[in-house]
Short mmCIF file of C-alpha atoms in Angstrom, two decimals:
data_model
loop_
_atom_site.label_atom_id
_atom_site.label_comp_id
_atom_site.label_asym_id
_atom_site.label_seq_id
_atom_site.Cartn_x
_atom_site.Cartn_y
_atom_site.Cartn_z
CA MET A 1 0.25 -43.23 -31.54
CA SER A 2 3.84 -44.19 -31.08
CA ASN A 3 4.75 -47.73 -32.07
CA PRO A 4 7.19 -49.62 -29.86
CA THR A 5 10.36 -50.77 -31.51
CA PRO A 6 9.66 -54.12 -33.16
CA ALA A 7 11.31 -57.05 -31.44
CA SER A 8 13.17 -59.73 -33.30
CA SER A 9 10.80 -62.21 -34.88
CA SER A 10 10.21 -65.58 -33.27
CA ALA A 11 8.56 -66.93 -36.43
CA PRO A 12 9.80 -70.21 -37.91
CA SER A 13 12.14 -69.95 -40.85
CA HIS A 14 9.97 -72.06 -43.17
CA THR A 15 6.46 -71.61 -44.47
CA THR A 16 3.99 -73.89 -42.71
CA LEU A 17 1.80 -75.53 -45.33
CA SER A 18 -1.96 -75.58 -44.92
CA HIS A 19 -2.06 -79.24 -43.91
CA GLU A 20 0.42 -78.44 -41.13
CA ARG A 21 -1.81 -75.84 -39.51
CA PRO A 22 -3.17 -78.17 -36.80
CA ALA A 23 0.37 -78.97 -35.66
CA LEU A 24 1.35 -75.31 -35.74
CA ARG A 25 -1.77 -74.38 -33.76
CA ALA A 26 -1.00 -77.00 -31.12
CA GLN A 27 2.59 -75.79 -30.85
CA LEU A 28 1.58 -72.15 -30.46
CA LEU A 29 -1.05 -72.98 -27.85
CA ALA A 30 1.46 -74.99 -25.83
CA GLN A 31 4.00 -72.15 -26.01
CA ARG A 32 1.34 -69.66 -24.99
CA SER A 33 0.24 -71.73 -22.02
CA ALA A 34 3.79 -72.02 -20.72
CA TRP A 35 4.53 -68.33 -21.27
CA LEU A 36 1.39 -67.18 -19.45
CA ALA A 37 2.75 -68.75 -16.28
CA THR A 38 5.75 -66.39 -16.32
CA PRO A 39 5.97 -62.89 -14.77
CA ALA A 40 6.38 -61.39 -18.24
CA ALA A 41 2.78 -62.20 -19.12
CA HIS A 42 1.28 -59.70 -16.67
CA ALA A 43 3.39 -56.84 -18.02
CA ALA A 44 2.58 -57.92 -21.57
CA SER A 45 -1.15 -57.70 -20.89
CA ALA A 46 -0.80 -54.14 -19.59
CA ALA A 47 1.30 -53.11 -22.61
CA LEU A 48 -1.12 -54.62 -25.12
CA GLY A 49 -4.03 -52.98 -23.32
CA GLN A 50 -2.33 -49.59 -23.59
CA HIS A 51 -1.79 -50.03 -27.33
CA LEU A 52 -5.44 -50.99 -27.73
CA ARG A 53 -6.75 -47.98 -25.83
CA GLU A 54 -4.57 -45.58 -27.81
CA LEU A 55 -5.74 -47.07 -31.10
CA LEU A 56 -9.42 -47.03 -30.18
CA ARG A 57 -9.20 -43.41 -29.11
CA GLN A 58 -8.01 -42.65 -32.63
CA LEU A 59 -10.62 -44.82 -34.36
CA ALA A 60 -13.51 -43.67 -32.10
CA PRO A 61 -15.82 -46.56 -33.08
CA GLN A 62 -19.59 -46.26 -32.82
CA CYS A 63 -20.00 -49.99 -32.27
CA LEU A 64 -17.11 -52.15 -31.10
CA GLY A 65 -17.16 -55.90 -31.59
CA ILE A 66 -15.43 -57.52 -28.63
CA TYR A 67 -15.08 -61.17 -27.56
CA TRP A 68 -15.18 -63.18 -24.35
CA PRO A 69 -11.65 -64.61 -24.10
CA LEU A 70 -10.83 -68.29 -24.08
CA ASP A 71 -7.99 -69.59 -21.92
CA GLY A 72 -4.77 -67.81 -22.78
CA GLU A 73 -6.32 -65.15 -25.02
CA PHE A 74 -5.79 -61.49 -24.26
CA ASN A 75 -8.73 -60.13 -22.28
CA PRO A 76 -9.59 -56.67 -23.63
CA ALA A 77 -12.44 -56.00 -21.16
CA PRO A 78 -10.43 -54.44 -18.29
CA HIS A 79 -8.89 -51.99 -20.75
CA LEU A 80 -12.27 -50.92 -22.12
CA LEU A 81 -14.00 -50.07 -18.84
CA ASN A 82 -13.61 -46.29 -19.13
CA LEU A 83 -13.29 -46.14 -22.90
CA ALA A 84 -16.94 -45.36 -23.59
CA ALA A 85 -16.97 -42.37 -21.23
CA MET A 86 -13.64 -41.17 -22.63
CA LEU A 87 -14.85 -41.32 -26.22
CA GLU A 88 -18.10 -39.56 -25.34
CA SER A 89 -16.20 -36.77 -23.62
CA GLU A 90 -13.84 -36.33 -26.55
CA ALA A 91 -16.72 -36.39 -29.05
CA GLU A 92 -18.57 -33.70 -27.11
CA THR A 93 -15.43 -31.57 -27.00
CA GLU A 94 -15.05 -31.87 -30.76
CA ALA A 95 -18.74 -31.10 -31.20
CA ASP A 96 -18.34 -27.86 -29.29
CA GLU A 97 -15.71 -26.89 -31.85
CA GLU A 98 -17.34 -28.27 -35.00
CA ASP A 99 -21.03 -28.39 -34.05
CA ASP A 100 -21.61 -31.56 -36.06
CA GLU A 101 -21.23 -34.44 -33.62
CA PHE A 102 -24.46 -34.17 -31.62
CA ASP A 103 -27.70 -36.03 -32.07
CA ASP A 104 -31.10 -34.36 -31.64
CA ASP A 105 -30.98 -34.20 -27.85
CA GLY A 106 -27.53 -32.62 -27.80
CA GLN A 107 -25.63 -35.64 -26.57
CA ALA A 108 -22.83 -37.59 -28.23
CA GLU A 109 -23.78 -41.09 -29.33
CA PRO A 110 -22.56 -43.62 -26.72
CA LEU A 111 -20.20 -46.43 -27.64
CA GLN A 112 -22.05 -49.70 -28.15
CA PHE A 113 -20.46 -53.12 -27.59
CA ALA A 114 -21.34 -56.36 -29.37
CA LEU A 115 -20.36 -60.01 -28.86
CA PRO A 116 -20.04 -62.62 -31.60
CA TYR A 117 -22.42 -65.58 -31.78
CA ALA A 118 -21.23 -68.60 -33.77
CA TYR A 119 -23.47 -71.19 -35.42
CA LYS A 120 -22.15 -74.67 -36.20
CA SER A 121 -24.42 -75.63 -39.11
CA PRO A 122 -24.04 -73.96 -41.43
CA ARG A 123 -20.95 -72.30 -40.05
CA ARG A 124 -21.55 -68.60 -39.67
CA MET A 125 -21.26 -65.82 -37.13
CA ASP A 126 -23.04 -62.61 -36.29
CA TYR A 127 -22.69 -59.93 -33.63
CA ARG A 128 -25.25 -59.26 -30.93
CA ARG A 129 -25.66 -56.17 -28.79
CA TRP A 130 -24.04 -56.49 -25.36
CA ASP A 131 -25.17 -54.19 -22.56
CA GLY A 132 -23.76 -56.25 -19.70
CA PRO A 133 -20.80 -55.28 -17.50
CA LEU A 134 -17.36 -55.68 -19.00
CA ASP A 135 -15.90 -56.55 -15.60
CA GLY A 136 -18.67 -58.95 -14.57
CA PRO A 137 -19.02 -62.73 -14.84
CA ALA A 138 -19.20 -64.39 -18.23
CA PRO A 139 -22.60 -64.20 -19.95
CA ALA A 140 -24.82 -67.18 -19.17
CA LEU A 141 -25.77 -67.58 -22.83
CA LEU A 142 -23.38 -69.73 -24.87
CA ASP A 143 -23.21 -69.83 -28.65
CA GLU A 144 -23.21 -73.13 -30.53
CA CYS A 145 -19.45 -73.43 -30.01
CA GLY A 146 -19.83 -73.07 -26.24
CA ILE A 147 -18.42 -69.52 -26.06
CA PRO A 148 -20.16 -66.86 -23.93
CA SER A 149 -22.28 -64.55 -26.06
CA SER A 150 -25.31 -62.30 -25.90
CA LYS A 151 -29.04 -62.52 -26.62
CA GLY A 152 -29.20 -58.88 -27.75
CA GLY A 153 -30.25 -57.64 -31.15
CA LEU A 154 -28.09 -58.07 -34.23
CA LEU A 155 -25.53 -55.35 -34.95
CA VAL A 156 -22.74 -54.76 -37.45
CA PRO A 157 -19.77 -53.21 -35.62
CA ASP A 158 -17.59 -50.73 -37.44
CA VAL A 159 -14.53 -52.02 -35.54
CA VAL A 160 -14.01 -55.60 -34.34
CA LEU A 161 -11.40 -57.08 -32.01
CA VAL A 162 -10.18 -60.49 -33.18
CA PRO A 163 -8.26 -62.92 -30.93
CA CYS A 164 -5.31 -64.66 -32.55
CA VAL A 165 -3.55 -67.94 -31.79
CA GLY A 166 -0.98 -67.02 -34.43
CA PHE A 167 -0.43 -64.28 -36.99
CA THR A 168 1.81 -63.21 -39.83
CA ARG A 169 3.30 -59.79 -40.45
CA GLU A 170 1.06 -59.55 -43.50
CA GLY A 171 -1.97 -59.52 -41.20
CA TYR A 172 -3.18 -63.08 -41.63
CA ARG A 173 -4.51 -64.86 -38.59
CA LEU A 174 -4.38 -68.40 -37.29
CA GLY A 175 -7.35 -69.19 -35.07
CA TYR A 176 -8.94 -72.44 -33.98
CA GLY A 177 -9.77 -73.61 -37.48
CA GLY A 178 -13.48 -72.86 -37.67
CA GLY A 179 -13.21 -69.98 -40.12
CA TYR A 180 -15.91 -67.94 -38.36
CA TYR A 181 -14.10 -64.62 -38.34
CA ASP A 182 -12.92 -65.10 -41.94
CA ARG A 183 -16.49 -65.63 -43.11
CA TRP A 184 -17.79 -62.62 -41.21
CA LEU A 185 -14.99 -60.32 -42.39
CA ALA A 186 -15.45 -61.46 -46.00
CA ALA A 187 -19.11 -60.45 -45.76
CA HIS A 188 -18.27 -57.07 -44.18
CA PRO A 189 -15.25 -55.72 -46.08
CA GLY A 190 -15.58 -52.17 -44.77
CA VAL A 191 -15.10 -53.10 -41.12
CA THR A 192 -11.82 -52.32 -39.36
CA SER A 193 -10.45 -55.56 -37.89
CA ILE A 194 -7.88 -55.49 -35.10
CA GLY A 195 -6.07 -58.72 -34.32
CA LEU A 196 -5.00 -59.05 -30.68
CA ALA A 197 -2.09 -61.39 -30.16
CA TRP A 198 0.91 -62.17 -28.02
CA SER A 199 4.18 -61.57 -29.84
CA LEU A 200 5.23 -65.20 -29.44
CA GLY A 201 2.35 -66.09 -31.75
CA GLU A 202 4.13 -64.68 -34.80
CA ALA A 203 4.39 -67.48 -37.33
CA SER A 204 4.66 -68.28 -41.03
CA PHE A 205 2.01 -70.26 -42.85
CA ALA A 206 0.59 -70.50 -46.34
CA VAL A 207 -2.38 -68.24 -47.01
CA GLU A 208 -5.53 -70.06 -48.10
CA PRO A 209 -8.24 -68.62 -50.38
CA HIS A 210 -10.68 -68.05 -47.50
CA ASP A 211 -8.16 -66.22 -45.29
CA GLN A 212 -8.99 -62.56 -44.66
CA ALA A 213 -6.17 -60.15 -43.81
CA LEU A 214 -6.70 -58.09 -40.68
CA THR A 215 -6.50 -54.31 -40.84
CA LEU A 216 -4.00 -54.22 -37.96
CA VAL A 217 -2.37 -56.64 -35.54
CA LEU A 218 -1.54 -55.48 -32.02
CA THR A 219 0.87 -57.27 -29.71
CA GLU A 220 2.44 -56.23 -26.44
CA ARG A 221 5.52 -55.14 -28.42
CA GLU A 222 4.23 -53.39 -31.49
CA VAL A 223 1.43 -52.30 -33.78
CA ILE A 224 1.66 -54.09 -37.13
CA SER A 225 0.07 -52.36 -40.09
CA PRO A 226 0.25 -54.72 -43.11
#
């Protein structure tokens, strides 16, 4: 996968201390909201989607943890519509050559999707199987944080997509402050985590003990491998 040429950083020149995170989050959300109203945002979504598809074709996950986007977050769903069929086709082609990718009935295992479900007390998160349409309306079921989720069985994805309000070039993520993804990633250290962010979210902030570095961060401009 070819990485686009990194653009000049828009990160602040100082390190934002932990107690300043709420102000930084508010600033980044305001910048994101204004930027999304510009023509550049549409092209950025297509570029980020292309990076994501290329990466997932390389990773070939068995179970992919996705998310239902909040306002302003990158929506991966339109870029995943044909991914399952593409991965199945490629797996079957490899199986013809290697004869080790088939299950008992001679078919490649299909890609499974899962949605996170967050609990408020105690704060924790798990993933639930999602068999609904990626291009359909939001699921009717909401988790305890009010985010669309699924009532399917519990799963542990081998690759998860993680929305970012902000990020650092070292792979640390600024979210909404709940710590749900950090807790889940800490409990599942072998999972590949892919942060999805807009390039204007690049920032600088102090890393806290609970922060979990992402495996990769994708923006519309580049693929960042800490």
